[in-house]
Tab-separated table of N, CA, C and O in Angstrom:
chain	number	residue	atom	x	y	z
A	1	UNK	N	-14.690	37.688	-69.733
A	1	UNK	CA	-13.306	38.001	-70.467
A	1	UNK	C	-13.412	37.945	-71.991
A	1	UNK	O	-13.951	36.954	-72.562
A	2	UNK	N	-12.651	38.706	-72.535
A	2	UNK	CA	-12.695	38.743	-73.986
A	2	UNK	C	-11.760	37.587	-74.429
A	2	UNK	O	-10.707	37.161	-74.011
A	3	UNK	N	-12.134	37.025	-75.554
A	3	UNK	CA	-11.479	35.858	-76.158
A	3	UNK	C	-10.179	36.371	-76.673
A	3	UNK	O	-9.833	37.324	-77.234
A	4	UNK	N	-9.045	35.466	-76.354
A	4	UNK	CA	-7.710	35.809	-76.724
A	4	UNK	C	-7.039	36.815	-75.795
A	4	UNK	O	-5.965	37.230	-75.908
A	5	UNK	N	-7.690	37.416	-74.700
A	5	UNK	CA	-7.138	38.398	-73.766
A	5	UNK	C	-6.633	37.611	-72.488
A	5	UNK	O	-7.411	36.890	-71.958
A	6	UNK	N	-5.526	37.935	-71.958
A	6	UNK	CA	-4.999	37.328	-70.808
A	6	UNK	C	-4.947	38.430	-69.815
A	6	UNK	O	-4.328	39.566	-70.039
A	7	UNK	N	-5.493	38.191	-68.545
A	7	UNK	CA	-5.204	39.161	-67.417
A	7	UNK	C	-4.510	38.642	-66.424
A	7	UNK	O	-4.540	37.550	-66.089
A	8	UNK	N	-3.433	39.500	-65.911
A	8	UNK	CA	-2.597	39.106	-64.742
A	8	UNK	C	-3.160	39.404	-63.493
A	8	UNK	O	-3.444	40.749	-63.445
A	9	UNK	N	-3.384	38.510	-62.598
A	9	UNK	CA	-3.846	38.903	-61.367
A	9	UNK	C	-2.632	38.832	-60.291
A	9	UNK	O	-1.932	37.866	-60.269
A	10	UNK	N	-2.585	39.714	-59.331
A	10	UNK	CA	-1.555	39.723	-58.305
A	10	UNK	C	-1.970	38.519	-57.223
A	10	UNK	O	-3.082	38.000	-57.217
A	11	UNK	N	-1.008	37.975	-56.753
A	11	UNK	CA	-1.182	36.867	-55.774
A	11	UNK	C	-2.104	37.318	-54.691
A	11	UNK	O	-2.122	38.406	-54.110
A	12	UNK	N	-3.152	36.465	-54.370
A	12	UNK	CA	-3.966	36.749	-53.143
A	12	UNK	C	-3.293	36.694	-51.969
A	12	UNK	O	-2.123	36.245	-51.837
A	13	UNK	N	-4.118	37.034	-50.817
A	13	UNK	CA	-3.555	36.900	-49.476
A	13	UNK	C	-2.866	35.684	-49.089
A	13	UNK	O	-1.892	35.537	-48.315
A	14	UNK	N	-3.699	34.513	-49.390
A	14	UNK	CA	-3.070	33.205	-49.073
A	14	UNK	C	-1.831	32.824	-49.685
A	14	UNK	O	-0.791	32.332	-49.150
A	15	UNK	N	-1.778	33.323	-50.980
A	15	UNK	CA	-0.493	33.093	-51.756
A	15	UNK	C	0.622	33.838	-51.285
A	15	UNK	O	1.722	33.221	-51.179
A	16	UNK	N	0.298	35.015	-50.895
A	16	UNK	CA	1.371	35.958	-50.317
A	16	UNK	C	1.948	35.312	-48.996
A	16	UNK	O	3.019	35.339	-48.652
A	17	UNK	N	1.015	34.867	-48.120
A	17	UNK	CA	1.418	34.151	-46.875
A	17	UNK	C	2.360	33.021	-47.188
A	17	UNK	O	3.240	32.791	-46.479
A	18	UNK	N	1.969	32.133	-48.051
A	18	UNK	CA	2.856	30.949	-48.477
A	18	UNK	C	4.198	31.490	-49.129
A	18	UNK	O	5.236	30.855	-48.631
A	19	UNK	N	4.211	32.481	-49.962
A	19	UNK	CA	5.484	33.051	-50.457
A	19	UNK	C	6.332	33.595	-49.368
A	19	UNK	O	7.605	33.769	-49.516
A	20	UNK	N	5.685	34.279	-48.374
A	20	UNK	CA	6.409	34.949	-47.400
A	20	UNK	C	7.459	34.021	-46.536
A	20	UNK	O	8.521	34.544	-46.154
A	21	UNK	N	7.131	32.860	-46.685
A	21	UNK	CA	8.230	31.928	-46.146
A	21	UNK	C	9.603	31.892	-46.648
A	21	UNK	O	10.626	31.745	-46.188
A	22	UNK	N	9.577	32.312	-48.010
A	22	UNK	CA	10.950	32.509	-48.819
A	22	UNK	C	11.547	33.912	-48.609
A	22	UNK	O	12.640	33.992	-48.980
A	23	UNK	N	10.777	34.976	-47.865
A	23	UNK	CA	11.415	36.004	-47.533
A	23	UNK	C	10.930	37.243	-48.422
A	23	UNK	O	10.104	37.094	-49.378
A	24	UNK	N	11.292	38.479	-48.138
A	24	UNK	CA	10.596	39.701	-48.680
A	24	UNK	C	11.124	39.993	-50.275
A	24	UNK	O	10.646	40.728	-50.824
A	25	UNK	N	12.152	39.247	-50.571
A	25	UNK	CA	12.697	39.567	-51.871
A	25	UNK	C	12.140	38.733	-53.004
A	25	UNK	O	12.458	38.802	-54.101
A	26	UNK	N	11.259	37.801	-52.657
A	26	UNK	CA	10.518	36.988	-53.522
A	26	UNK	C	9.841	37.854	-54.534
A	26	UNK	O	9.180	38.707	-54.098
A	27	UNK	N	9.785	37.531	-55.851
A	27	UNK	CA	9.158	38.356	-56.788
A	27	UNK	C	7.947	37.766	-57.124
A	27	UNK	O	7.835	36.494	-57.434
A	28	UNK	N	6.797	38.558	-57.442
A	28	UNK	CA	5.623	38.009	-58.028
A	28	UNK	C	5.173	38.921	-59.054
A	28	UNK	O	5.679	40.044	-59.305
A	29	UNK	N	4.307	38.523	-59.905
A	29	UNK	CA	3.882	39.175	-61.027
A	29	UNK	C	2.431	39.863	-60.663
A	29	UNK	O	1.609	39.414	-59.968
A	30	UNK	N	2.604	41.193	-61.131
A	30	UNK	CA	1.377	42.044	-60.840
A	30	UNK	C	1.060	42.591	-62.077
A	30	UNK	O	1.843	43.080	-62.918
A	31	UNK	N	-0.101	43.039	-62.388
A	31	UNK	CA	-0.605	43.771	-63.508
A	31	UNK	C	-0.014	45.114	-63.763
A	31	UNK	O	0.136	45.831	-62.669
A	32	UNK	N	0.377	45.580	-64.841
A	32	UNK	CA	0.965	46.840	-65.048
A	32	UNK	C	-0.394	47.872	-64.900
A	32	UNK	O	-1.283	47.547	-65.459
A	33	UNK	N	-0.171	48.910	-64.313
A	33	UNK	CA	-1.365	49.973	-64.327
A	33	UNK	C	-1.643	50.422	-65.647
A	33	UNK	O	-2.947	50.637	-66.013
A	34	UNK	N	-0.721	50.711	-66.505
A	34	UNK	CA	-1.158	51.185	-67.890
A	34	UNK	C	-1.627	50.126	-68.898
A	34	UNK	O	-2.197	50.364	-69.796
A	35	UNK	N	-1.382	48.809	-68.376
A	35	UNK	CA	-1.828	47.756	-69.445
A	35	UNK	C	-2.047	46.494	-68.564
A	35	UNK	O	-1.061	45.772	-68.399
A	36	UNK	N	-3.197	46.186	-67.982
A	36	UNK	CA	-3.443	45.106	-67.251
A	36	UNK	C	-3.206	43.687	-67.886
A	36	UNK	O	-3.261	42.734	-67.188
A	37	UNK	N	-2.984	43.740	-69.171
A	37	UNK	CA	-2.753	42.503	-70.009
A	37	UNK	C	-1.312	42.157	-69.874
A	37	UNK	O	-0.798	41.113	-70.260
A	38	UNK	N	-0.495	43.100	-69.392
A	38	UNK	CA	0.995	42.809	-69.200
A	38	UNK	C	1.366	42.902	-67.709
A	38	UNK	O	0.571	43.409	-66.945
A	39	UNK	N	2.514	42.196	-67.395
A	39	UNK	CA	2.731	42.199	-65.989
A	39	UNK	C	4.215	42.964	-65.759
A	39	UNK	O	4.989	42.943	-66.659
A	40	UNK	N	4.395	42.985	-64.488
A	40	UNK	CA	5.826	43.557	-64.019
A	40	UNK	C	6.034	42.862	-62.697
A	40	UNK	O	5.245	42.358	-62.039
A	41	UNK	N	7.186	42.751	-62.455
A	41	UNK	CA	7.740	41.978	-61.184
A	41	UNK	C	7.909	42.919	-60.152
A	41	UNK	O	8.373	43.915	-60.339
A	42	UNK	N	7.385	42.569	-58.879
A	42	UNK	CA	7.400	43.319	-57.749
A	42	UNK	C	7.839	42.183	-56.614
A	42	UNK	O	7.344	41.098	-56.598
A	43	UNK	N	8.536	42.735	-55.635
A	43	UNK	CA	8.881	42.064	-54.464
A	43	UNK	C	7.690	41.915	-53.443
A	43	UNK	O	6.838	42.772	-53.443
A	44	UNK	N	7.676	40.963	-52.728
A	44	UNK	CA	6.699	40.785	-51.607
A	44	UNK	C	6.649	41.987	-50.803
A	44	UNK	O	5.669	42.563	-50.292
A	45	UNK	N	7.898	42.509	-50.368
A	45	UNK	CA	7.952	43.709	-49.609
A	45	UNK	C	7.328	44.864	-50.225
A	45	UNK	O	6.748	45.779	-49.484
A	46	UNK	N	7.530	44.977	-51.617
A	46	UNK	CA	6.613	45.980	-52.371
A	46	UNK	C	5.255	45.808	-52.379
A	46	UNK	O	4.481	47.017	-52.239
A	47	UNK	N	4.712	44.639	-52.480
A	47	UNK	CA	3.383	44.399	-52.670
A	47	UNK	C	2.759	44.494	-51.317
A	47	UNK	O	1.485	44.858	-51.253
A	48	UNK	N	3.414	44.090	-50.282
A	48	UNK	CA	2.792	44.154	-48.963
A	48	UNK	C	3.726	44.706	-48.000
A	48	UNK	O	4.269	44.044	-46.965
A	49	UNK	N	3.787	46.134	-48.048
A	49	UNK	CA	4.699	46.807	-47.194
A	49	UNK	C	4.419	46.722	-45.694
A	49	UNK	O	5.276	46.993	-44.832
A	50	UNK	N	3.154	46.342	-45.426
A	50	UNK	CA	2.563	46.392	-43.951
A	50	UNK	C	2.431	44.895	-43.580
A	50	UNK	O	1.561	44.730	-42.790
A	51	UNK	N	3.421	44.038	-43.970
A	51	UNK	CA	3.145	42.768	-43.670
A	51	UNK	C	2.959	42.511	-42.260
A	51	UNK	O	3.728	42.856	-41.317
A	52	UNK	N	1.867	41.844	-41.729
A	52	UNK	CA	1.712	41.786	-40.433
A	52	UNK	C	2.783	40.881	-39.599
A	52	UNK	O	2.998	41.164	-38.317
A	53	UNK	N	3.625	40.103	-40.388
A	53	UNK	CA	4.701	39.298	-39.539
A	53	UNK	C	5.837	40.185	-39.073
A	53	UNK	O	6.409	39.706	-38.108
A	54	UNK	N	5.967	41.422	-39.601
A	54	UNK	CA	6.821	42.323	-39.136
A	54	UNK	C	6.565	42.834	-37.551
A	54	UNK	O	7.625	42.932	-36.867
A	55	UNK	N	5.387	42.746	-37.274
A	55	UNK	CA	4.963	43.034	-35.879
A	55	UNK	C	5.461	42.038	-34.839
A	55	UNK	O	5.454	42.434	-33.606
A	56	UNK	N	5.539	40.803	-35.182
A	56	UNK	CA	5.932	39.656	-34.317
A	56	UNK	C	7.402	39.321	-34.503
A	56	UNK	O	7.773	38.354	-33.676
A	57	UNK	N	8.299	39.945	-35.253
A	57	UNK	CA	9.533	39.544	-35.408
A	57	UNK	C	10.466	40.825	-35.305
A	57	UNK	O	11.557	40.976	-35.879
A	58	UNK	N	10.058	41.813	-34.528
A	58	UNK	CA	10.899	42.930	-34.095
A	58	UNK	C	11.308	43.877	-35.104
A	58	UNK	O	12.157	44.559	-35.278
A	59	UNK	N	10.163	43.881	-36.082
A	59	UNK	CA	10.296	44.922	-37.125
A	59	UNK	C	11.103	44.422	-38.438
A	59	UNK	O	11.226	45.266	-39.412
A	60	UNK	N	11.525	43.162	-38.292
A	60	UNK	CA	12.282	42.553	-39.504
A	60	UNK	C	11.222	41.349	-40.127
A	60	UNK	O	10.567	40.916	-39.401
A	61	UNK	N	11.627	41.055	-41.271
A	61	UNK	CA	10.699	40.038	-42.046
A	61	UNK	C	11.183	38.730	-41.279
A	61	UNK	O	12.232	38.408	-41.048
A	62	UNK	N	10.082	37.981	-40.949
A	62	UNK	CA	10.225	36.881	-40.053
A	62	UNK	C	10.960	35.653	-40.802
A	62	UNK	O	10.987	35.523	-41.995
A	63	UNK	N	11.826	34.964	-40.097
A	63	UNK	CA	12.721	33.922	-40.657
A	63	UNK	C	11.670	32.728	-40.806
A	63	UNK	O	10.602	32.612	-40.350
A	64	UNK	N	12.030	31.754	-41.699
A	64	UNK	CA	11.296	30.583	-41.870
A	64	UNK	C	10.935	29.867	-40.648
A	64	UNK	O	9.979	29.349	-40.362
A	65	UNK	N	11.991	29.827	-39.776
A	65	UNK	CA	11.713	29.243	-38.396
A	65	UNK	C	10.430	29.969	-37.690
A	65	UNK	O	9.743	29.318	-36.963
A	66	UNK	N	10.567	31.216	-37.649
A	66	UNK	CA	9.567	32.093	-36.986
A	66	UNK	C	8.131	31.939	-37.599
A	66	UNK	O	7.192	32.004	-36.980
A	67	UNK	N	8.128	31.632	-38.981
A	67	UNK	CA	6.920	31.491	-39.613
A	67	UNK	C	6.172	30.007	-39.172
A	67	UNK	O	4.982	29.940	-39.283
A	68	UNK	N	6.871	29.116	-38.904
A	68	UNK	CA	6.400	27.970	-38.468
A	68	UNK	C	6.121	27.782	-37.011
A	68	UNK	O	6.287	28.562	-36.192
């Protein structure tokens, strides 16, 4: 990494799983395509449109009770 340069990394799968408990509208920071040193907010539903939990909750984002 270059000195003084910050790179924004999107949340990993484990982080996405933990954040999923709060629902699909939770926003996470992801790097901008045009400048990876800057970030933009995206919802979990945007970052992970094929979230596995949808298959087990009738096509809807699982509730916190269903996650546990």
